[in-house]
Coordinates of C-alpha atoms in Angstrom, one line a residue:
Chain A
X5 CA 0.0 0.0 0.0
X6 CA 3.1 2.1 -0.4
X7 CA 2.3 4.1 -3.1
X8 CA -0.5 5.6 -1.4
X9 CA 1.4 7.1 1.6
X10 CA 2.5 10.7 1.9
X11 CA 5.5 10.2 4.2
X12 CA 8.0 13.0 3.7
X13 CA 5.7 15.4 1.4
X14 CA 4.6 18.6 2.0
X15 CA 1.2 20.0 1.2
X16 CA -0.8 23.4 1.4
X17 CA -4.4 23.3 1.4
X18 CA -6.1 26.2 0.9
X19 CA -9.1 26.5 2.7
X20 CA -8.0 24.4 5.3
X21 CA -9.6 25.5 8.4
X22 CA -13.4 24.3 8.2
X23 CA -15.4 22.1 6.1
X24 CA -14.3 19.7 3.3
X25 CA -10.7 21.8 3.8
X26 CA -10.6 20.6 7.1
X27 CA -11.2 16.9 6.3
X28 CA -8.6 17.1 3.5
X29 CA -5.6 18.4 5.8
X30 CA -6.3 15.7 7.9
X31 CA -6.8 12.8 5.5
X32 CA -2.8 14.2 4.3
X33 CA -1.3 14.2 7.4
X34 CA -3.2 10.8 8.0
X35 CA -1.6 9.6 5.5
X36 CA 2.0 10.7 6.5
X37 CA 2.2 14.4 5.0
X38 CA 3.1 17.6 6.8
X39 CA 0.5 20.2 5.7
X40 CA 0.4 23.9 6.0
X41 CA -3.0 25.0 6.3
X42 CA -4.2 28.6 4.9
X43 CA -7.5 30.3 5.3
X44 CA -9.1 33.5 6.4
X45 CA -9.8 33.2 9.8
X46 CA -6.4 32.4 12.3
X47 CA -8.9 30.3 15.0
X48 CA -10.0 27.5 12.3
X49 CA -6.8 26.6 11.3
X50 CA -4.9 27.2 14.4
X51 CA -7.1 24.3 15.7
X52 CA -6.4 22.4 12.6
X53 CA -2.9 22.8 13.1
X54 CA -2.9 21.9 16.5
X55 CA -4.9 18.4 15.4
X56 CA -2.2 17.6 13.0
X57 CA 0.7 18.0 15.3
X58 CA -0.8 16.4 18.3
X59 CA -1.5 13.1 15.8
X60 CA 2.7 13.4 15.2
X61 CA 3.0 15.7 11.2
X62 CA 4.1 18.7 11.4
X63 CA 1.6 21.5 10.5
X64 CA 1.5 25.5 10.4
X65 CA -1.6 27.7 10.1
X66 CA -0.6 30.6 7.4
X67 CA -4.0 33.0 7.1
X68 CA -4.7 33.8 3.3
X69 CA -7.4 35.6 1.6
X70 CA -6.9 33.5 -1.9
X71 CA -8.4 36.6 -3.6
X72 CA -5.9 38.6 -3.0
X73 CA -2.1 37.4 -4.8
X74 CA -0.2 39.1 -2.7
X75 CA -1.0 37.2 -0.1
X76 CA -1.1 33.8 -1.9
X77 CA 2.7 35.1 -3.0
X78 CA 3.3 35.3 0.5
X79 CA 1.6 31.9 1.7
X80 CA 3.8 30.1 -1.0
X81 CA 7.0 32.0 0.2
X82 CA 6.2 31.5 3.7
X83 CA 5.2 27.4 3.2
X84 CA 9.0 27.2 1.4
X85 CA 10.5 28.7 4.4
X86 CA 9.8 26.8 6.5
X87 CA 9.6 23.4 5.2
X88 CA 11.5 23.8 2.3
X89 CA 9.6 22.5 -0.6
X90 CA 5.8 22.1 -1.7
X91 CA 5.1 18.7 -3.2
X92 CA 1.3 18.9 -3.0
X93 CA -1.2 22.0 -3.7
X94 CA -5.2 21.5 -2.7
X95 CA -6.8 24.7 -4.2
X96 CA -9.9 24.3 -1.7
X97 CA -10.9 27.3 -1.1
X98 CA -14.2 27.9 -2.3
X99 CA -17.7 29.9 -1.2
X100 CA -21.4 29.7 -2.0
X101 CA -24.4 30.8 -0.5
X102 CA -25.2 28.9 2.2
X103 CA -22.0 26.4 1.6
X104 CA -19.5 28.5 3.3
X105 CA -19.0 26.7 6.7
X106 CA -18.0 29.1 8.4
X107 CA -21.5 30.7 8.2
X108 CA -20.2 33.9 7.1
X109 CA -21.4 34.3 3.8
X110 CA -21.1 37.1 2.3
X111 CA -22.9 36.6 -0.9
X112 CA -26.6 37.4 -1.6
X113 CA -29.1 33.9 -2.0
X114 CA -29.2 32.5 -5.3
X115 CA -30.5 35.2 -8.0
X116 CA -34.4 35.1 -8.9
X117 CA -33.6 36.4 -11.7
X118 CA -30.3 37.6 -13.3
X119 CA -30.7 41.4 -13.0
X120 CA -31.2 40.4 -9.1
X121 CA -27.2 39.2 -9.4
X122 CA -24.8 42.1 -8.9
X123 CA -21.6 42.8 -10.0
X124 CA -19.9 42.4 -6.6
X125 CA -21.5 39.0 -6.1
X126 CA -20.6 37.8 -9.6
X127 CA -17.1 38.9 -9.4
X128 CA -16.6 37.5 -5.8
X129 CA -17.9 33.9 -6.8
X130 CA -15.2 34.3 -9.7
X131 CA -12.8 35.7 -7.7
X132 CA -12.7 32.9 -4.6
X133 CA -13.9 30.0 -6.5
X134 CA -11.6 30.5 -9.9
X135 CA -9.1 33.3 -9.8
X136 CA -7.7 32.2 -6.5
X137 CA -6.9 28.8 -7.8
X138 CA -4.8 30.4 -10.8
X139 CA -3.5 32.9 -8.1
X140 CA -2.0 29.5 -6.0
X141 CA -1.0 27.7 -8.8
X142 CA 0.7 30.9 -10.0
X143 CA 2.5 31.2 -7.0
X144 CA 3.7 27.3 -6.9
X145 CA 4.2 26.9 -10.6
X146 CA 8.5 27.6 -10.5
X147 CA 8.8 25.7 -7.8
X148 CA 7.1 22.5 -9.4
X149 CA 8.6 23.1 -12.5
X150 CA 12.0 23.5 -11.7
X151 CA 11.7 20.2 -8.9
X152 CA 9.6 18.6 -11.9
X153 CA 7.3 16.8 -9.4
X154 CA 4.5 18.3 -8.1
X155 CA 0.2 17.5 -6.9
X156 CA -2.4 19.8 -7.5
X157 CA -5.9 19.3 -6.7
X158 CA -8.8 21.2 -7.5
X159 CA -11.9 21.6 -6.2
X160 CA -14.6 21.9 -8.8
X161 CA -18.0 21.2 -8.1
X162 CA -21.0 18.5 -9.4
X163 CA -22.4 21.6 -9.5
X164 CA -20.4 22.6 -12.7
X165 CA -22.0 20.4 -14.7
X166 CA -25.7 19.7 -13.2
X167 CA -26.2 22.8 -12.2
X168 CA -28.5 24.4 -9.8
X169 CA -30.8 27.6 -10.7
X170 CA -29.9 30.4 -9.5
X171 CA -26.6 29.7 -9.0
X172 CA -24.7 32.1 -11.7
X173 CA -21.8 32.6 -10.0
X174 CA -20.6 29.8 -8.4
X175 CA -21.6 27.1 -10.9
X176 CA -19.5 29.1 -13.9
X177 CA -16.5 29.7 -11.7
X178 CA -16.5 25.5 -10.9
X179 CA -16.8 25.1 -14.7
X180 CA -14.0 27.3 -14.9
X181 CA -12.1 25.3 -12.8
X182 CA -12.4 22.0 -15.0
X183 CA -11.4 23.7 -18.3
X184 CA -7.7 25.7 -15.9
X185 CA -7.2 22.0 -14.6
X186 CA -7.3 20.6 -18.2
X187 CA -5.3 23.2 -19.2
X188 CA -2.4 23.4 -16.6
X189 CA -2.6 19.6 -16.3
X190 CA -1.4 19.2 -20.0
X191 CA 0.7 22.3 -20.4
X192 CA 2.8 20.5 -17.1
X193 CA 2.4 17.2 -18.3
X194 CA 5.7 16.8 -19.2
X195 CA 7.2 17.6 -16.2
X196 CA 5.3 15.4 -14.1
X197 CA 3.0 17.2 -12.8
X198 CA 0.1 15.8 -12.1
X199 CA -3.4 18.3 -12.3
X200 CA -6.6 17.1 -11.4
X201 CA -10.3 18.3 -9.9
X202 CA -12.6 16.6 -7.2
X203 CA -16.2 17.3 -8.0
X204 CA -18.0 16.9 -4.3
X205 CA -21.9 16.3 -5.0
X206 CA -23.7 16.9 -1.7
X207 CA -21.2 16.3 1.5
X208 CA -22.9 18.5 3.8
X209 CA -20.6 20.3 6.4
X210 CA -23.2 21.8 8.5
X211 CA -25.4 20.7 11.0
X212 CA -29.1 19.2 9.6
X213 CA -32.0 19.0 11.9
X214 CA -32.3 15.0 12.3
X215 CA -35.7 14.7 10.6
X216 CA -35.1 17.7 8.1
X217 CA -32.2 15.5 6.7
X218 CA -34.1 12.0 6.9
X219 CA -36.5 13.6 4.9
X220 CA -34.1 15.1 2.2
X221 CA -31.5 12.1 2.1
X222 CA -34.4 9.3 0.7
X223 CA -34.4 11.8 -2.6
X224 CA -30.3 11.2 -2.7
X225 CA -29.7 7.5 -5.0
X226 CA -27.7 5.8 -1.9
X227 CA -30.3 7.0 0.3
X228 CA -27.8 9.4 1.8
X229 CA -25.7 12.0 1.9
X230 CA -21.7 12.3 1.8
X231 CA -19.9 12.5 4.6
X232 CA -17.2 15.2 5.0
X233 CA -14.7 12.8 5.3
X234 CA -15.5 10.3 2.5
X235 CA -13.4 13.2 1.0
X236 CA -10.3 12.7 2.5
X237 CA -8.7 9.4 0.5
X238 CA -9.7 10.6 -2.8
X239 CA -7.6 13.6 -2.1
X240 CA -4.7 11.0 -0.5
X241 CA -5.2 9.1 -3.8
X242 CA -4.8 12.0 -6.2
X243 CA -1.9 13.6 -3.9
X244 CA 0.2 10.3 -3.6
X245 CA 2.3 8.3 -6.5
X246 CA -0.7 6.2 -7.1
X247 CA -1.9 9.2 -9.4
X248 CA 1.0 9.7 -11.2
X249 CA -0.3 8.5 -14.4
X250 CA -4.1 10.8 -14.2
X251 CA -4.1 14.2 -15.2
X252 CA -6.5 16.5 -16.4
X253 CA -9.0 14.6 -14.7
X254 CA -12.3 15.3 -13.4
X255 CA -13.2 13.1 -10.3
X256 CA -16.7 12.8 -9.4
X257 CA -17.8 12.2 -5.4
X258 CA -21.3 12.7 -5.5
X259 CA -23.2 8.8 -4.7
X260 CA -23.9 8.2 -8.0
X261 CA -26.3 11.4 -8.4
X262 CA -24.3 12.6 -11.7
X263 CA -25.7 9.6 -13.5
X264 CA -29.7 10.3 -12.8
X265 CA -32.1 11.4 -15.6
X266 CA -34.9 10.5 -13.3
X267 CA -35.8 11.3 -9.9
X268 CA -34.7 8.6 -6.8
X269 CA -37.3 6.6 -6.8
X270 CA -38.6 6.1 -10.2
X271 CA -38.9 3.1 -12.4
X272 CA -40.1 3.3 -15.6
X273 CA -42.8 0.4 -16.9
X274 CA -43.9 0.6 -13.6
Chain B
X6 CA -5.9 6.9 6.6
X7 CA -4.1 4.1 4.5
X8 CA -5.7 1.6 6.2
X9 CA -9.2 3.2 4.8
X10 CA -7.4 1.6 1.2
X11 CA -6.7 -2.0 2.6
X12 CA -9.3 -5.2 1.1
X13 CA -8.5 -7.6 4.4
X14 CA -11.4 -10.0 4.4
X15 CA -12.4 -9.2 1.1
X16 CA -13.1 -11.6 -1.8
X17 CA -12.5 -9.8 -5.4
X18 CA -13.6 -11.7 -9.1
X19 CA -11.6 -10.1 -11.7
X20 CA -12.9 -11.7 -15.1
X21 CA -10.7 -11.0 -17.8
X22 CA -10.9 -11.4 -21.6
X23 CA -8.3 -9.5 -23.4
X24 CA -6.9 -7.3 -20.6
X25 CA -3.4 -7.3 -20.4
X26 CA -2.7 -6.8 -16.5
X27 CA -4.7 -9.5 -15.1
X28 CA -1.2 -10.6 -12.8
X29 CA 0.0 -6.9 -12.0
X30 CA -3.8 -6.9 -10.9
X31 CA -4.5 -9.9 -9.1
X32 CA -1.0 -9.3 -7.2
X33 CA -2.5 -5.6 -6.4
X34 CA -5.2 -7.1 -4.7
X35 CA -3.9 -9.8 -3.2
X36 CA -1.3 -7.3 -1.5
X37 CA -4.4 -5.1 -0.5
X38 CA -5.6 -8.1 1.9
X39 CA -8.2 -9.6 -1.0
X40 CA -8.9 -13.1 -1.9
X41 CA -9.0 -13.0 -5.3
X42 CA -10.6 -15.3 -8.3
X43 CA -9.3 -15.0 -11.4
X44 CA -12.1 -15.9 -14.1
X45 CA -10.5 -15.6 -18.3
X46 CA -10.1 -18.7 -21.1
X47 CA -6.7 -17.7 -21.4
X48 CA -5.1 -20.7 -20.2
X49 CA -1.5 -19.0 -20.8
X50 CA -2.3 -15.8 -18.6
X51 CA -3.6 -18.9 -16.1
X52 CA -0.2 -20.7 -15.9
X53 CA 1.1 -17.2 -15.7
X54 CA -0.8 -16.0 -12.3
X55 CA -0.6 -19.5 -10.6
X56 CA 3.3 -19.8 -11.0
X57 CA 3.7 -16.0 -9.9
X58 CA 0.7 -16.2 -7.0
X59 CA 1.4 -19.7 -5.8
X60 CA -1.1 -20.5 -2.6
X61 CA -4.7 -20.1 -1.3
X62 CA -5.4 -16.7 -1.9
X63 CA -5.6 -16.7 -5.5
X64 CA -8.0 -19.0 -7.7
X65 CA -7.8 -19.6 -11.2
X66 CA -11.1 -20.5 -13.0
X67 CA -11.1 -21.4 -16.6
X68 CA -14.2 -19.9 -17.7
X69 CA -15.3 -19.1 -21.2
X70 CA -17.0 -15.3 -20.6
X71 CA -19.4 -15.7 -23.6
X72 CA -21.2 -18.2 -21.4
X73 CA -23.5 -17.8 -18.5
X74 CA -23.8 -21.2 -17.0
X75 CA -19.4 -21.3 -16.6
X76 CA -19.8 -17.8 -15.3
X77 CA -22.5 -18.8 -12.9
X78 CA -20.9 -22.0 -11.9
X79 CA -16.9 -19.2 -11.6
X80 CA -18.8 -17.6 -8.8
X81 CA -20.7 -20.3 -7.3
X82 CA -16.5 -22.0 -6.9
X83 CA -15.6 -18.5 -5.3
X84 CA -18.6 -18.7 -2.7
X85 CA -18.1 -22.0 -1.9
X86 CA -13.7 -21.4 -1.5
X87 CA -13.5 -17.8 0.0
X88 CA -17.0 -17.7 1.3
X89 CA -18.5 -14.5 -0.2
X90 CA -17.7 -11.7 -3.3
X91 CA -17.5 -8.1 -2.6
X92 CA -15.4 -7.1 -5.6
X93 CA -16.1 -7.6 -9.2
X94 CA -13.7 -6.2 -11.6
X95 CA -14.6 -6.4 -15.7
X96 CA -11.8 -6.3 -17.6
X97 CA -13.6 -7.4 -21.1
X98 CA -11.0 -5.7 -23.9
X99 CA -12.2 -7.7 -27.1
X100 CA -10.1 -5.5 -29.8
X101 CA -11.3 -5.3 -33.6
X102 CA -10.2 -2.8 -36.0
X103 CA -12.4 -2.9 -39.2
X104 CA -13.7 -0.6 -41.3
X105 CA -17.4 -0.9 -41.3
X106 CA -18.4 -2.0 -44.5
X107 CA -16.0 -5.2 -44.1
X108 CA -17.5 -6.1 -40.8
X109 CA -19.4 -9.3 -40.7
X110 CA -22.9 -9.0 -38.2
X111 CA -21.1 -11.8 -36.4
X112 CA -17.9 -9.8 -36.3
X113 CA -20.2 -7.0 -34.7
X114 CA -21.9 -9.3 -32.2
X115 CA -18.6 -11.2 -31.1
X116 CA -17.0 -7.7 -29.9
X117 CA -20.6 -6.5 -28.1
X118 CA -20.5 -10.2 -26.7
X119 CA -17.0 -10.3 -25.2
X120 CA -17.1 -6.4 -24.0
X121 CA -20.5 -5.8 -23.1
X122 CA -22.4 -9.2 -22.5
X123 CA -20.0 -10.6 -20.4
X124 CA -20.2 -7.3 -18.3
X125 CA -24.0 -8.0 -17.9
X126 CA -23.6 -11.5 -17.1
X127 CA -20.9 -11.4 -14.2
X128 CA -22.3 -8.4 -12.6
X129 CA -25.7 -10.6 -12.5
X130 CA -23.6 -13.7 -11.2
X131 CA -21.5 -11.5 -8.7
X132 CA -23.8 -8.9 -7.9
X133 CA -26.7 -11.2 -6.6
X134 CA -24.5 -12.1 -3.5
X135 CA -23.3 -8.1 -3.1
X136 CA -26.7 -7.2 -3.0
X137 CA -27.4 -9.7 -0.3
X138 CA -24.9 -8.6 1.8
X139 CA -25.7 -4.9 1.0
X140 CA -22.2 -4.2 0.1
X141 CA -20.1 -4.6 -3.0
X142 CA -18.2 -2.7 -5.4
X143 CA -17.6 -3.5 -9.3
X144 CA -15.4 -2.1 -11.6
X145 CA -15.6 -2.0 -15.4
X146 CA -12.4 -1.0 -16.8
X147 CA -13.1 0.2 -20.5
X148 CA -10.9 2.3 -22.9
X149 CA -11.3 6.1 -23.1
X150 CA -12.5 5.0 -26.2
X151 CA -16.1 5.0 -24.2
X152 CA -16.0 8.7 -24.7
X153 CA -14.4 8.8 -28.4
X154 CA -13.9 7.7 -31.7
X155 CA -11.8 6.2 -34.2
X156 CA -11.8 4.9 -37.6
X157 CA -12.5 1.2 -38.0
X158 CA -13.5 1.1 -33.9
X159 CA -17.3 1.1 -34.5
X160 CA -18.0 -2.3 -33.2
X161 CA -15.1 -1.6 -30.1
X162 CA -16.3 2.1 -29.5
X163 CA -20.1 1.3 -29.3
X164 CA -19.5 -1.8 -26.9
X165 CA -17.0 0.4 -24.3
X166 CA -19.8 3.3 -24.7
X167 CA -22.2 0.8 -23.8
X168 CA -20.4 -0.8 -20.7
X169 CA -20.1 3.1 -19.4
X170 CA -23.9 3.4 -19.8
X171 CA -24.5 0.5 -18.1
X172 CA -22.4 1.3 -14.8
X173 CA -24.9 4.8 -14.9
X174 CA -27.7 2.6 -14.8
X175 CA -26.6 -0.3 -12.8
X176 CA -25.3 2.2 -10.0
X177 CA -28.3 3.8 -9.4
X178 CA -29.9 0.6 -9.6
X179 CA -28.0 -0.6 -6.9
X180 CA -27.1 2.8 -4.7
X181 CA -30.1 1.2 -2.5
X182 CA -28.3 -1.7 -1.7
X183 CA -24.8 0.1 -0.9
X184 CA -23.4 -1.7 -4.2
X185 CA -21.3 0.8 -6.1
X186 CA -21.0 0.2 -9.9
X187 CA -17.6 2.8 -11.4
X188 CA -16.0 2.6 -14.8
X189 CA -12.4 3.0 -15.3
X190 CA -10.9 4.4 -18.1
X191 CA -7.3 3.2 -19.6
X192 CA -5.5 5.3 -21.8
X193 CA -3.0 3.3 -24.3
X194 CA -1.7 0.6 -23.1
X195 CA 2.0 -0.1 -23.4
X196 CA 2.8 -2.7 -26.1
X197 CA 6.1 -4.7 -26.7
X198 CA 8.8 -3.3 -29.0
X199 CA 7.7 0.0 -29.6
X200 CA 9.7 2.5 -28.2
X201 CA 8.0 6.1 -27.0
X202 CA 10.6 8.1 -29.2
X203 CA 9.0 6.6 -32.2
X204 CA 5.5 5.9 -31.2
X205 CA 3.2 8.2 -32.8
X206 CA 0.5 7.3 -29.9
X207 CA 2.9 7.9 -26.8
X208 CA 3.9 11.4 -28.3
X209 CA 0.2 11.9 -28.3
X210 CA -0.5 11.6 -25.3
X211 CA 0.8 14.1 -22.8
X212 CA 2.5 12.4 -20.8
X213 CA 4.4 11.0 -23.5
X214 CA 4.6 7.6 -22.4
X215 CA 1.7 4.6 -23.1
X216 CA 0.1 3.1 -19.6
X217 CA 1.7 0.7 -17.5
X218 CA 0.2 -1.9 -15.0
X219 CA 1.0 0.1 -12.4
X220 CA -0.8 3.1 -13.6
X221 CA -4.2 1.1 -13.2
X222 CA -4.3 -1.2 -10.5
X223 CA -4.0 1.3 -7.2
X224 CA -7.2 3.0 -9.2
X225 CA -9.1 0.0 -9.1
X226 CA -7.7 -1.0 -5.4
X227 CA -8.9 2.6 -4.5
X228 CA -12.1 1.9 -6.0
X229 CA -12.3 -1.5 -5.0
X230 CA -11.9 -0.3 -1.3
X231 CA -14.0 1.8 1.8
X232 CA -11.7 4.3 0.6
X233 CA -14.0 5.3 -2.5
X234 CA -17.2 5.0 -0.5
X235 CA -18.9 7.8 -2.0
X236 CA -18.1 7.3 -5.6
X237 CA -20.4 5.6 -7.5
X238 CA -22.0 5.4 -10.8
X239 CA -18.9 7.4 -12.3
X240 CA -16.0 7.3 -15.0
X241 CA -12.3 7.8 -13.5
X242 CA -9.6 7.5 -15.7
X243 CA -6.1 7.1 -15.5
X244 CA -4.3 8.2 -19.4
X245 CA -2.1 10.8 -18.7
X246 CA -3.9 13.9 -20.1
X247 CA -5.4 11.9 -23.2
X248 CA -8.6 12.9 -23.0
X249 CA -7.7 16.3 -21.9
X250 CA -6.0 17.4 -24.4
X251 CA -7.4 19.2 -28.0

């Protein structure tokens, strides 16, 4: 099972302090990594931090707004420092109405209609959900090159291709993160770099009242949801030597609900 | 977190007709923890996998793929040795390169027999017991070719499109019963004597270089395993930017 074990690499995961970010840094270190963990807020991933050391990786919490590059420069300068090398990038950070875990959302609910959508909500969802993935692999992209070895996972969304009304923002930025991993996968396929995107379906990462989600999961084709951590090996998979040969891939986690036509529950002829 | 990858106590069918790695595979397995039967007509690759896996974790089963009785009796010999199935891997790789006006109808139903058929029959053999036990996992490996085309691959194309339709289907189908049904997609297989430099396929993909054994079979462990609970009814492939690329 060697080739699935991080021992001796070094990721960043952006993101990292709540949520699906939060499972990821500790599915890494769980698998042998040392991780540095960047996000907004210093409390979330302090604590994270604090997990991952106490379980025996080294960790450090480095707060980063991705949509700003000056501070993903300095992230990525700051992660070199002081372990010396980045073998693994996890561009998660990510917002949507009512998705952002740490319940601060800033953007408005999904537009009614598209004259409801303003131009700061628009450019936000592009800016945190697409920009600041080019922004960290930017930042990383000599440092891969010249070591020519290097992980970077994305964080799409199902949602960027079955999308959900409303959604303007969010659901073109995810698509926009399929066609930049395509793209950067190939033009660094050469140097063995390996590019790819996680598409989570429905993993919800905040509390559900008990018969609100019994209610909502029987619509859901496994008859349930995902669980935050069902995250975590995919991410070891495509950050480990097991992946070496998939790039430019687009890696579904939803329970199967990208294949329905037809609601849960319906058989036709019946 | 590794551990979450390990098959210890599982039982795994991999039924092969035409894929190259059924060794490199049943050795992956078998390393993961998993029992394994290996189900193909190829009497070679069997001689093959019982001098290199020697012992009682690994069956060999002559079985003819195009037939449902030997498939039926494959898995009722698994059952009956290891106890139970929980994986089911399809590797069904009938090749055939015509153009279409030279294909024979028999031509056409021999490849949508071997790929496809064969698929439908061993998940019905194998799957009957995972839906019993509410657990299971099966993995059709395919070419990226699912997704694609190419001159004088009408037969090949439509059967690996077909066998990627029917893990849709057969996933939701089963999502009830906690059976998972994925597709994994190969990318050009390495073949003997041809050296990348030269090989017009290798310098088309970007990674330069065909696939290699090793490039497949952590994939299907991962998807074989707890590890990949959540991932059902979808296509992950492994071929080095192939399909990626314009």
């Amino acid at each position: 099972m060697n080739e699935f074990s991080l021992m001796g690499k070094i990721a960043v995961v952006t993101g990292g302090g709540s949520g699906l970010g939060r499972e990821i840094c500790l599915a890494l270190a769980g698998a042998g990594a040392d991780v540095v963990i960047a996000g907004r807020r210093p409390g979330p991933i302090n604590e994270v931090a604090a997990e991952i050391v106490k379980s025996g990786q080294r960790a450090a919490a480095i707060p980063t707004d991705v949509t700003d590059s000056g501070q993903v420069n300095s992230l990525i300068e700051k992660a070199l420092a002081e372990f010396g090398k980045i073998d693994i990038l996890v561009n998660n950070a990510g917002i949507a109405k009512g998705v952002d875990p740490s319940g601060n959302d800033v953007l408005a609910p999904p537009a009614r209609s598209l004259w409801e959508l303003s131009d700061e909500d628009w450019s936000y969802s592009i800016a945190t959900n697409l920009t600041g993935t080019f922004y960290c692999c930017r930042a990383v992209a000599r440092h891969m090159l010249e070591r020519k070895s290097g992980k970077v996972i994305n964080l799409s969304s199902m949602g960027a291709i079955r999308v959900v009304k409303g959604m303007f923002g969010y659901c073109t930025a995810k698509a926009g993160v399929i066609a930049f991993t395509k793209t950067l996968a190939i033009t660094w396929a050469g140097d063995n770099i390996q590019v790819n995107c996680i598409a989570p379906g429905f993993l919800p990462v905040v509390e559900m009242a008990p018969e609100m989600r019994a209610r909502t999961e029987r619509f859901f084709p496994m008859g349930r949801f995902g669980i935050p951590r069902e995250i975590g090996p995919l991410a070891v998979y495509l950050a480990s030597s097991a992946s070496d040969y998939v790039t430019g891939q687009f890696f579904p986690l939803d329970g199967a609900a990208g294949a329905t036509y037809a609601p849960t529950g319906y058989l036709p002829g019946t | 977190m590794l551990e979450e990858f390990r098959l210890d106590g599982n039982v795994a069918i991999i039924a092969s007709r035409g894929f190259s790695w059924i060794k490199e595979l049943a050795l992956s397995l078998n390393q993961a923890g998993a029992r394994v039967t290996v189900a193909t007509s190829d009497r070679e690759k069997i001689n093959e996998i019982t001098a290199a896996l020697p012992g009682q974790d690994v069956l060999c089963i002559p079985t003819d793929l195009n037939n449902s009785r030997e498939i039926e009796n494959m898995v009722t010999r698994t059952v009956s040795q290891f106890g139970k199935v929980d994986i089911l891997v399809n590797g069904l790789n009938l090749e055939l390169w015509k153009p279409l006006l030279d294909m024979t109808e028999k031509e056409w139903q021999g490849v949508l027999q071997a790929n496809l058929t064969a698929a439908f029959l061993c998940s019905k053999a194998a799957g009957k017991y995972m839906v019993a036990q509410k657990a299971g996992s099966i993995i059709n490996i395919v070419s990226g070719l699912a997704e694609r085309g190419i001159p004088h691959g009408t037969a090949y194309c439509a059967s690996m499109g077909a066998v990627l339709a029917f893990t849709r289907a057969l996933a939701l189908e089963w999502a009830p019963q906690n059976v998972r049904v994925n597709a994994l997609g190969v990318g050009w297989a390495e073949s003997q004597g041809v050296g990348d430099e030269k090989d017009l396929l290798a310098r088309y993909i970007p990674a330069r270089r065909r696939a290699r054994a090793g490039d497949i079979t952590p994939l299907v462990v991962f998807l074989a395993s707890q590890a990949s609970s959540f991932m059902n009814g979808s296509f992950y492939i492994a071929d080095g930017g192939l399909m990626a690329r314009a």
